[in-house]
mmCIF file of C-alpha atoms in Angstrom:
data_model
loop_
_atom_site.group_PDB
_atom_site.id
_atom_site.type_symbol
_atom_site.label_atom_id
_atom_site.label_comp_id
_atom_site.label_asym_id
_atom_site.label_seq_id
_atom_site.Cartn_x
_atom_site.Cartn_y
_atom_site.Cartn_z
ATOM 1 C CA UNK A 53 96.086 119.294 106.692
ATOM 2 C CA UNK A 54 92.665 120.211 105.369
ATOM 3 C CA UNK A 55 91.491 122.963 107.727
ATOM 4 C CA UNK A 56 87.880 121.905 107.190
ATOM 5 C CA UNK A 57 88.399 118.334 108.380
ATOM 6 C CA UNK A 58 91.622 118.391 110.370
ATOM 7 C CA UNK A 59 92.781 115.409 108.291
ATOM 8 C CA UNK A 60 95.627 115.009 105.790
ATOM 9 C CA UNK A 61 95.496 115.936 102.116
ATOM 10 C CA UNK A 62 96.824 113.216 99.824
ATOM 11 C CA UNK A 63 97.784 114.163 96.290
ATOM 12 C CA UNK A 64 97.588 111.462 93.627
ATOM 13 C CA UNK A 65 99.385 112.022 90.343
ATOM 14 C CA UNK A 66 97.263 110.447 87.628
ATOM 15 C CA UNK A 67 93.525 110.600 87.100
ATOM 16 C CA UNK A 68 92.632 107.105 85.971
ATOM 17 C CA UNK A 69 90.594 104.358 87.569
ATOM 18 C CA UNK A 70 93.112 103.781 90.355
ATOM 19 C CA UNK A 71 92.780 107.389 91.483
ATOM 20 C CA UNK A 72 89.001 107.106 91.099
ATOM 21 C CA UNK A 73 88.828 104.111 93.431
ATOM 22 C CA UNK A 74 91.364 105.630 95.829
ATOM 23 C CA UNK A 75 89.087 108.666 96.008
ATOM 24 C CA UNK A 76 86.234 106.386 97.060
ATOM 25 C CA UNK A 77 88.375 104.944 99.862
ATOM 26 C CA UNK A 78 89.472 108.426 100.947
ATOM 27 C CA UNK A 79 85.844 109.518 101.409
ATOM 28 C CA UNK A 80 85.254 106.871 104.076
ATOM 29 C CA UNK A 81 88.418 107.942 105.913
ATOM 30 C CA UNK A 82 87.380 111.590 105.837
ATOM 31 C CA UNK A 83 90.421 112.526 103.799
ATOM 32 C CA UNK A 84 90.725 114.986 100.946
ATOM 33 C CA UNK A 85 92.227 113.468 97.782
ATOM 34 C CA UNK A 86 93.700 115.943 95.318
ATOM 35 C CA UNK A 87 94.065 114.539 91.785
ATOM 36 C CA UNK A 88 96.434 115.611 89.007
ATOM 37 C CA UNK A 89 94.694 114.548 85.786
ATOM 38 C CA UNK A 90 95.681 115.044 82.167
ATOM 39 C CA UNK A 91 92.082 115.716 81.185
ATOM 40 C CA UNK A 92 88.827 116.729 82.847
ATOM 41 C CA UNK A 93 87.385 113.570 81.263
ATOM 42 C CA UNK A 94 89.730 111.244 83.185
ATOM 43 C CA UNK A 95 87.931 108.766 85.438
ATOM 44 C CA UNK A 96 88.951 110.361 88.742
ATOM 45 C CA UNK A 97 88.451 113.905 87.449
ATOM 46 C CA UNK A 98 84.796 113.083 86.818
ATOM 47 C CA UNK A 99 84.131 112.389 90.516
ATOM 48 C CA UNK A 100 86.754 114.126 92.681
ATOM 49 C CA UNK A 101 86.238 117.659 93.998
ATOM 50 C CA UNK A 102 89.885 118.789 94.029
ATOM 51 C CA UNK A 103 91.247 118.247 90.515
ATOM 52 C CA UNK A 104 94.215 119.923 88.824
ATOM 53 C CA UNK A 105 94.567 119.523 85.063
ATOM 54 C CA UNK A 106 98.154 119.226 83.912
ATOM 55 C CA UNK A 107 100.990 116.961 82.850
ATOM 56 C CA UNK A 108 102.676 114.555 85.235
ATOM 57 C CA UNK A 109 106.060 115.051 83.568
ATOM 58 C CA UNK A 110 106.152 118.845 83.974
ATOM 59 C CA UNK A 111 108.121 119.903 87.054
ATOM 60 C CA UNK A 112 106.353 123.223 87.625
ATOM 61 C CA UNK A 113 102.933 121.587 87.287
ATOM 62 C CA UNK A 114 103.673 118.834 89.798
ATOM 63 C CA UNK A 115 105.401 121.309 92.144
ATOM 64 C CA UNK A 116 102.317 123.538 92.190
ATOM 65 C CA UNK A 117 100.056 120.516 92.575
ATOM 66 C CA UNK A 118 102.024 119.286 95.598
ATOM 67 C CA UNK A 119 101.643 122.536 97.532
ATOM 68 C CA UNK A 120 99.283 121.959 100.414
ATOM 69 C CA UNK A 121 99.510 118.152 100.138
ATOM 70 C CA UNK A 122 100.779 116.203 103.128
ATOM 71 C CA UNK A 123 101.960 113.429 100.826
ATOM 72 C CA UNK A 124 101.965 112.840 97.071
ATOM 73 C CA UNK A 125 101.539 109.377 95.582
ATOM 74 C CA UNK A 126 100.876 107.930 92.115
ATOM 75 C CA UNK A 127 98.294 105.979 90.137
ATOM 76 C CA UNK A 128 100.886 105.118 87.438
ATOM 77 C CA UNK A 129 104.661 104.772 87.102
ATOM 78 C CA UNK A 130 105.259 107.406 84.418
ATOM 79 C CA UNK A 131 106.453 110.337 86.534
ATOM 80 C CA UNK A 132 110.171 110.900 85.743
ATOM 81 C CA UNK A 133 112.530 109.931 88.536
ATOM 82 C CA UNK A 134 114.511 113.185 88.258
ATOM 83 C CA UNK A 135 111.297 115.148 88.795
ATOM 84 C CA UNK A 136 110.498 113.133 91.933
ATOM 85 C CA UNK A 137 114.030 113.597 93.272
ATOM 86 C CA UNK A 138 113.935 117.361 92.649
ATOM 87 C CA UNK A 139 110.689 117.784 94.570
ATOM 88 C CA UNK A 140 111.870 115.478 97.361
ATOM 89 C CA UNK A 141 114.976 117.667 97.737
ATOM 90 C CA UNK A 142 112.634 120.656 98.072
ATOM 91 C CA UNK A 143 110.862 118.987 100.989
ATOM 92 C CA UNK A 144 107.880 117.388 99.245
ATOM 93 C CA UNK A 145 106.942 113.931 100.553
ATOM 94 C CA UNK A 146 106.460 111.617 97.573
ATOM 95 C CA UNK A 147 105.725 107.925 98.195
ATOM 96 C CA UNK A 148 106.974 105.622 96.929
ATOM 97 C CA UNK A 149 110.245 107.451 96.371
ATOM 98 C CA UNK A 150 112.199 107.586 93.135
ATOM 99 C CA UNK A 151 114.806 105.065 94.300
ATOM 100 C CA UNK A 152 112.098 102.432 94.722
ATOM 101 C CA UNK A 153 109.852 103.471 91.846
ATOM 102 C CA UNK A 154 112.575 103.094 89.237
ATOM 103 C CA UNK A 155 112.361 99.316 89.581
ATOM 104 C CA UNK A 156 108.722 99.463 88.495
ATOM 105 C CA UNK A 157 109.556 101.886 85.682
ATOM 106 C CA UNK A 158 112.405 100.013 84.021
ATOM 107 C CA UNK A 159 112.396 96.242 83.509
ATOM 108 C CA UNK A 160 116.129 96.151 82.841
ATOM 109 C CA UNK A 161 116.936 97.815 86.145
ATOM 110 C CA UNK A 162 114.379 95.658 87.931
ATOM 111 C CA UNK A 163 115.747 92.387 86.540
ATOM 112 C CA UNK A 164 119.344 93.420 87.248
ATOM 113 C CA UNK A 165 118.712 94.499 90.836
ATOM 114 C CA UNK A 166 116.460 91.580 91.757
ATOM 115 C CA UNK A 167 119.018 89.114 90.431
ATOM 116 C CA UNK A 168 121.743 90.869 92.452
ATOM 117 C CA UNK A 169 119.576 90.572 95.580
ATOM 118 C CA UNK A 170 118.989 86.879 94.943
ATOM 119 C CA UNK A 171 115.280 86.980 94.076
ATOM 120 C CA UNK A 172 114.079 84.319 91.610
ATOM 121 C CA UNK A 173 113.628 85.707 88.076
ATOM 122 C CA UNK A 174 113.490 84.095 84.622
ATOM 123 C CA UNK A 175 116.706 83.790 82.647
ATOM 124 C CA UNK A 176 117.101 87.048 80.758
ATOM 125 C CA UNK A 177 119.472 89.363 78.914
ATOM 126 C CA UNK A 178 119.828 93.036 78.139
ATOM 127 C CA UNK A 179 122.628 92.297 75.679
ATOM 128 C CA UNK A 180 122.695 90.282 72.463
ATOM 129 C CA UNK A 181 119.127 88.974 72.277
ATOM 130 C CA UNK A 182 119.834 86.803 69.194
ATOM 131 C CA UNK A 183 122.691 85.049 70.977
ATOM 132 C CA UNK A 184 120.507 84.661 74.070
ATOM 133 C CA UNK A 185 117.750 83.027 72.017
ATOM 134 C CA UNK A 186 120.256 80.650 70.445
ATOM 135 C CA UNK A 187 121.526 79.764 73.928
ATOM 136 C CA UNK A 188 118.259 79.173 75.816
ATOM 137 C CA UNK A 189 116.271 78.027 72.789
ATOM 138 C CA UNK A 190 113.597 79.741 70.731
ATOM 139 C CA UNK A 191 110.936 80.971 71.137
ATOM 140 C CA UNK A 192 111.762 83.641 73.704
ATOM 141 C CA UNK A 193 109.883 86.600 75.156
ATOM 142 C CA UNK A 194 111.034 90.100 74.198
ATOM 143 C CA UNK A 195 109.968 93.156 76.182
ATOM 144 C CA UNK A 196 110.497 96.878 75.926
ATOM 145 C CA UNK A 197 112.403 97.962 79.027
ATOM 146 C CA UNK A 198 110.064 100.892 79.696
ATOM 147 C CA UNK A 199 106.490 101.855 78.996
ATOM 148 C CA UNK A 200 104.800 98.505 78.412
ATOM 149 C CA UNK A 201 101.550 97.473 80.107
ATOM 150 C CA UNK A 202 98.484 95.265 79.464
ATOM 151 C CA UNK A 203 100.400 93.204 76.925
ATOM 152 C CA UNK A 204 101.840 96.225 75.127
ATOM 153 C CA UNK A 205 105.587 96.069 74.651
ATOM 154 C CA UNK A 206 105.680 92.256 75.029
ATOM 155 C CA UNK A 207 106.402 89.992 72.055
ATOM 156 C CA UNK A 208 107.033 86.308 71.441
ATOM 157 C CA UNK A 209 109.962 85.821 69.058
ATOM 158 C CA UNK A 210 110.222 82.409 67.366
ATOM 159 C CA UNK A 211 113.542 83.319 65.741
ATOM 160 C CA UNK A 212 115.840 86.299 65.338
ATOM 161 C CA UNK A 213 113.726 87.348 62.355
ATOM 162 C CA UNK A 214 110.875 88.143 64.762
ATOM 163 C CA UNK A 215 112.881 90.559 66.915
ATOM 164 C CA UNK A 216 111.291 94.054 66.979
ATOM 165 C CA UNK A 217 113.204 96.968 65.482
ATOM 166 C CA UNK A 218 113.662 98.654 68.851
ATOM 167 C CA UNK A 219 116.772 99.522 70.848
ATOM 168 C CA UNK A 220 115.366 99.449 74.378
ATOM 169 C CA UNK A 221 114.704 95.714 74.752
ATOM 170 C CA UNK A 222 115.338 92.801 77.074
ATOM 171 C CA UNK A 223 115.004 89.126 76.248
ATOM 172 C CA UNK A 224 113.617 86.456 78.576
ATOM 173 C CA UNK A 225 113.335 82.692 78.425
ATOM 174 C CA UNK A 226 109.892 81.300 77.686
ATOM 175 C CA UNK A 227 108.995 79.973 81.123
ATOM 176 C CA UNK A 228 107.324 76.581 81.434
ATOM 177 C CA UNK A 229 104.256 78.079 83.019
ATOM 178 C CA UNK A 230 101.601 76.434 85.151
ATOM 179 C CA UNK A 231 99.786 79.714 85.834
ATOM 180 C CA UNK A 232 100.300 83.329 86.874
ATOM 181 C CA UNK A 233 99.928 84.508 90.459
ATOM 182 C CA UNK A 234 100.065 87.851 92.250
ATOM 183 C CA UNK A 235 101.211 88.627 95.775
ATOM 184 C CA UNK A 236 100.061 92.065 96.945
ATOM 185 C CA UNK A 237 101.432 93.695 100.081
ATOM 186 C CA UNK A 238 101.548 97.166 101.587
ATOM 187 C CA UNK A 239 104.285 98.813 103.636
ATOM 188 C CA UNK A 240 104.317 101.981 105.736
ATOM 189 C CA UNK A 241 107.260 104.365 106.309
ATOM 190 C CA UNK A 242 107.520 102.917 109.820
ATOM 191 C CA UNK A 243 108.093 99.517 108.230
ATOM 192 C CA UNK A 244 104.806 97.818 109.084
ATOM 193 C CA UNK A 245 103.671 95.424 106.368
ATOM 194 C CA UNK A 246 100.415 93.684 105.500
ATOM 195 C CA UNK A 247 99.952 90.877 102.967
ATOM 196 C CA UNK A 248 96.839 89.875 101.064
ATOM 197 C CA UNK A 249 96.113 86.239 100.146
ATOM 198 C CA UNK A 250 97.942 85.162 96.994
ATOM 199 C CA UNK A 251 95.660 85.199 93.939
ATOM 200 C CA UNK A 252 95.632 83.597 90.520
ATOM 201 C CA UNK A 253 95.474 85.970 87.559
ATOM 202 C CA UNK A 254 94.087 84.741 84.240
ATOM 203 C CA UNK A 255 95.446 86.427 81.117
ATOM 204 C CA UNK A 256 94.099 86.675 77.580
ATOM 205 C CA UNK A 257 96.128 88.375 74.844
ATOM 206 C CA UNK A 258 98.386 89.855 77.525
ATOM 207 C CA UNK A 259 95.491 91.429 79.463
ATOM 208 C CA UNK A 260 94.288 90.237 82.843
ATOM 209 C CA UNK A 261 90.669 89.138 82.425
ATOM 210 C CA UNK A 262 90.029 87.365 85.737
ATOM 211 C CA UNK A 263 91.413 87.190 89.291
ATOM 212 C CA UNK A 264 90.667 84.285 91.640
ATOM 213 C CA UNK A 265 91.047 84.859 95.380
ATOM 214 C CA UNK A 266 92.530 82.942 97.013
ATOM 215 C CA UNK A 267 94.483 81.148 94.266
ATOM 216 C CA UNK A 268 92.802 77.730 93.999
ATOM 217 C CA UNK A 269 94.759 74.604 94.952
ATOM 218 C CA UNK A 270 97.892 76.593 95.724
ATOM 219 C CA UNK A 271 100.274 74.695 97.969
ATOM 220 C CA UNK A 272 100.281 76.363 101.377
ATOM 221 C CA UNK A 273 104.077 76.465 101.587
ATOM 222 C CA UNK A 274 104.290 78.059 98.136
ATOM 223 C CA UNK A 275 101.653 80.647 99.113
ATOM 224 C CA UNK A 276 103.660 81.573 102.213
ATOM 225 C CA UNK A 277 106.830 81.725 100.131
ATOM 226 C CA UNK A 278 105.137 84.149 97.695
ATOM 227 C CA UNK A 279 103.908 86.399 100.511
ATOM 228 C CA UNK A 280 107.309 86.423 102.202
ATOM 229 C CA UNK A 281 108.985 87.182 98.878
ATOM 230 C CA UNK A 282 106.679 90.186 98.322
ATOM 231 C CA UNK A 283 107.233 91.473 101.876
ATOM 232 C CA UNK A 284 110.993 91.054 101.490
ATOM 233 C CA UNK A 285 110.901 92.911 98.171
ATOM 234 C CA UNK A 286 108.900 95.794 99.656
ATOM 235 C CA UNK A 287 111.351 96.060 102.544
ATOM 236 C CA UNK A 288 114.598 95.750 100.592
ATOM 237 C CA UNK A 289 113.472 98.106 97.807
ATOM 238 C CA UNK A 290 112.108 100.641 100.297
ATOM 239 C CA UNK A 291 108.582 100.630 98.882
ATOM 240 C CA UNK A 292 105.952 102.676 100.730
ATOM 241 C CA UNK A 293 102.369 101.996 99.723
ATOM 242 C CA UNK A 294 100.984 99.013 97.847
ATOM 243 C CA UNK A 295 103.382 96.693 96.042
ATOM 244 C CA UNK A 296 101.990 94.134 93.601
ATOM 245 C CA UNK A 297 104.387 91.339 92.660
ATOM 246 C CA UNK A 298 103.271 89.483 89.549
ATOM 247 C CA UNK A 299 104.603 85.926 89.646
ATOM 248 C CA UNK A 300 105.015 82.890 87.413
ATOM 249 C CA UNK A 301 104.254 79.504 88.964
ATOM 250 C CA UNK A 302 106.296 77.052 86.916
ATOM 251 C CA UNK A 303 105.396 73.488 86.027
ATOM 252 C CA UNK A 304 108.172 72.241 88.344
ATOM 253 C CA UNK A 305 106.732 74.054 91.385
ATOM 254 C CA UNK A 306 108.835 77.229 91.539
ATOM 255 C CA UNK A 307 107.784 80.881 91.616
ATOM 256 C CA UNK A 308 109.559 83.553 89.579
ATOM 257 C CA UNK A 309 109.133 87.330 89.710
ATOM 258 C CA UNK A 310 107.609 88.645 86.484
ATOM 259 C CA UNK A 311 106.648 92.302 87.087
ATOM 260 C CA UNK A 312 106.390 94.866 89.904
ATOM 261 C CA UNK A 313 103.841 97.642 90.419
ATOM 262 C CA UNK A 314 104.202 100.163 93.248
ATOM 263 C CA UNK A 315 100.605 101.377 93.435
ATOM 264 C CA UNK A 316 97.168 99.818 93.689
ATOM 265 C CA UNK A 317 96.960 97.091 91.077
ATOM 266 C CA UNK A 318 94.386 95.295 88.941
ATOM 267 C CA UNK A 319 95.191 91.998 90.666
ATOM 268 C CA UNK A 320 93.770 93.379 93.933
ATOM 269 C CA UNK A 321 90.611 95.159 92.774
ATOM 270 C CA UNK A 322 88.715 92.243 94.310
ATOM 271 C CA UNK A 323 89.675 93.576 97.765
ATOM 272 C CA UNK A 324 87.036 96.352 97.610
ATOM 273 C CA UNK A 325 84.324 93.853 98.521
ATOM 274 C CA UNK A 326 86.412 90.736 99.062
ATOM 275 C CA UNK A 327 88.813 91.838 101.825
ATOM 276 C CA UNK A 328 88.217 93.558 105.152
ATOM 277 C CA UNK A 329 90.491 96.395 104.005
ATOM 278 C CA UNK A 330 90.626 97.282 100.320
ATOM 279 C CA UNK A 331 93.961 97.844 98.622
ATOM 280 C CA UNK A 332 92.949 101.480 98.061
ATOM 281 C CA UNK A 333 92.341 102.159 101.740
ATOM 282 C CA UNK A 334 95.527 100.232 102.519
ATOM 283 C CA UNK A 335 97.529 102.398 100.135
ATOM 284 C CA UNK A 336 96.224 105.540 101.842
ATOM 285 C CA UNK A 337 96.978 104.092 105.274
ATOM 286 C CA UNK A 338 100.491 103.206 104.152
ATOM 287 C CA UNK A 339 101.498 106.559 102.640
ATOM 288 C CA UNK A 340 100.036 108.361 105.694
ATOM 289 C CA UNK A 341 101.887 105.977 108.049
ATOM 290 C CA UNK A 342 98.675 104.761 109.639
ATOM 291 C CA UNK A 343 98.606 101.201 111.023
ATOM 292 C CA UNK A 344 97.783 98.640 108.351
ATOM 293 C CA UNK A 345 94.280 97.186 107.984
ATOM 294 C CA UNK A 346 92.973 93.625 108.182
ATOM 295 C CA UNK A 347 93.600 91.715 104.924
ATOM 296 C CA UNK A 348 91.413 88.659 105.530
ATOM 297 C CA UNK A 349 88.803 87.675 102.938
ATOM 298 C CA UNK A 350 85.135 88.436 103.541
ATOM 299 C CA UNK A 351 84.010 85.222 101.781
ATOM 300 C CA UNK A 352 85.556 81.820 101.040
ATOM 301 C CA UNK A 353 85.768 82.599 97.311
ATOM 302 C CA UNK A 354 86.085 85.920 95.483
ATOM 303 C CA UNK A 355 86.287 86.380 91.712
ATOM 304 C CA UNK A 356 86.970 89.633 89.879
ATOM 305 C CA UNK A 357 86.381 89.849 86.125
ATOM 306 C CA UNK A 358 87.591 92.792 84.082
ATOM 307 C CA UNK A 359 85.115 94.441 81.746
ATOM 308 C CA UNK A 360 86.640 95.211 78.347
ATOM 309 C CA UNK A 361 85.178 97.530 75.771
ATOM 310 C CA UNK A 362 83.254 95.738 73.040
ATOM 311 C CA UNK A 363 82.340 96.696 69.515
ATOM 312 C CA UNK A 364 80.739 100.150 69.138
ATOM 313 C CA UNK A 365 77.015 100.512 68.727
ATOM 314 C CA UNK A 366 74.186 98.366 69.999
ATOM 315 C CA UNK A 367 72.839 98.442 73.535
ATOM 316 C CA UNK A 368 73.859 101.405 75.725
ATOM 317 C CA UNK A 369 75.878 100.829 78.891
ATOM 318 C CA UNK A 370 72.854 101.939 80.932
ATOM 319 C CA UNK A 371 70.672 99.286 79.294
ATOM 320 C CA UNK A 372 73.359 96.694 79.923
ATOM 321 C CA UNK A 373 73.436 97.604 83.606
ATOM 322 C CA UNK A 374 69.686 97.038 83.796
ATOM 323 C CA UNK A 375 70.093 93.562 82.358
ATOM 324 C CA UNK A 376 73.112 92.737 84.506
ATOM 325 C CA UNK A 377 71.385 93.678 87.756
ATOM 326 C CA UNK A 378 68.334 91.662 86.753
ATOM 327 C CA UNK A 379 70.383 88.593 85.880
ATOM 328 C CA UNK A 380 73.161 88.804 88.504
ATOM 329 C CA UNK A 381 71.926 90.935 91.431
ATOM 330 C CA UNK A 382 74.821 89.791 93.619
ATOM 331 C CA UNK A 383 77.513 91.080 91.256
ATOM 332 C CA UNK A 384 79.256 94.274 92.374
ATOM 333 C CA UNK A 385 79.933 96.614 89.455
ATOM 334 C CA UNK A 386 82.711 99.197 89.166
ATOM 335 C CA UNK A 387 82.704 101.332 86.018
ATOM 336 C CA UNK A 388 85.614 103.712 85.465
ATOM 337 C CA UNK A 389 83.976 106.518 83.491
ATOM 338 C CA UNK A 390 86.041 105.719 80.392
ATOM 339 C CA UNK A 391 85.059 106.071 76.772
ATOM 340 C CA UNK A 392 84.462 102.608 75.358
ATOM 341 C CA UNK A 393 87.075 101.263 72.945
ATOM 342 C CA UNK A 394 87.429 97.618 71.897
ATOM 343 C CA UNK A 395 89.730 95.808 74.335
ATOM 344 C CA UNK A 396 90.017 98.733 76.758
ATOM 345 C CA UNK A 397 89.430 98.095 80.457
ATOM 346 C CA UNK A 398 86.296 100.084 81.274
ATOM 347 C CA UNK A 399 85.429 98.484 84.594
ATOM 348 C CA UNK A 400 85.303 95.306 86.626
ATOM 349 C CA UNK A 401 82.767 93.131 88.411
ATOM 350 C CA UNK A 402 83.270 91.154 91.617
ATOM 351 C CA UNK A 403 81.318 88.146 92.860
ATOM 352 C CA UNK A 404 81.635 86.596 96.329
ATOM 353 C CA UNK A 405 80.427 83.191 97.483
ATOM 354 C CA UNK A 406 81.208 79.779 98.905
ATOM 355 C CA UNK A 407 81.967 77.991 95.635
ATOM 356 C CA UNK A 408 84.769 79.225 93.378
ATOM 357 C CA UNK A 409 83.442 77.794 90.121
ATOM 358 C CA UNK A 410 79.989 79.256 90.742
ATOM 359 C CA UNK A 411 81.577 82.661 91.415
ATOM 360 C CA UNK A 412 83.605 82.379 88.209
ATOM 361 C CA UNK A 413 80.529 81.576 86.163
ATOM 362 C CA UNK A 414 78.542 84.466 87.619
ATOM 363 C CA UNK A 415 81.379 86.989 87.299
ATOM 364 C CA UNK A 416 82.061 85.994 83.696
ATOM 365 C CA UNK A 417 78.374 86.292 82.845
ATOM 366 C CA UNK A 418 78.130 89.738 84.450
ATOM 367 C CA UNK A 419 81.204 90.977 82.592
ATOM 368 C CA UNK A 420 79.900 89.551 79.309
ATOM 369 C CA UNK A 421 76.570 91.379 79.686
ATOM 370 C CA UNK A 422 78.432 94.671 80.171
ATOM 371 C CA UNK A 423 80.738 93.980 77.247
ATOM 372 C CA UNK A 424 78.308 92.567 74.709
ATOM 373 C CA UNK A 425 74.819 93.465 75.878
ATOM 374 C CA UNK A 426 72.071 90.981 76.504
ATOM 375 C CA UNK A 427 69.300 90.014 74.172
ATOM 376 C CA UNK A 428 66.303 87.912 75.211
#
């Protein structure tokens, strides 16, 4: 406990935008968030008071960081499982635990275990990918088993000649896709769960550019099925904290599990303004075993648009903010304190309203002003 506040100290390994926004949620709850960042320039390190600079894969660093924390959690999945298990054996509370987190760290293990448990997944192989492609039909999707994100480590192979020269791969059928969805839930150590409305995620070049909440024209039974699937996954995998289940909705009306993330997730950034309890507050509640918060929407339609770094030069980000606020005063802006690089997520904007298409138009315009500038 923090002796100054009488409230718990949560340690978050990772200093990126997820830790930055978790820090914002912690302020309202009166909690102290300690951040382990690689650099003092990381997004959370720029705003948090209690920051340790060090590597997340160094046992001594994480051990020292955890001292004085009531619970340690993560803003990414890159902490080695053996390190988590060692500290857990020493009495450190780390949530989610290594046995759950490994299924978000390794796609091969995730696909294998989910198939064993009977969850719907695409046809896939960890064996002879050429033979698999010949069997299911080319093209297929090829993924690195570990380390991929935001489209990295994902390839479309039209024939065996397109297969990457990499040993740690899995192959998946090319799903007949209607759209991509996400079901986000949270679970406490006591086993209480809370589910957010299912959302549609819009991808471009493997990067999520837009989230629509709730997913438009989604069959009610399918939405309930997706929420129940995510809750069942959180329970059976022993996840504590936020679990984001990225889903494929197929053209024949099925849902398939694509990816898992056991932390706050881009598909639920809209919850900061768009839900009665944000995913960041919910994650803190979950790892501290507080009762879960209300997940209902605050408006009939909520749209979140990611802001990607544009070409260098031109109008400064401060000038762009001036134009954005003048043109779209209802847009809520979240900038992550990142250096701008083309294609890099540097922030997001959220728009709430009664009409989904109007919200989409306004959110896209706001994001475009931040990305490209605005000239009269």
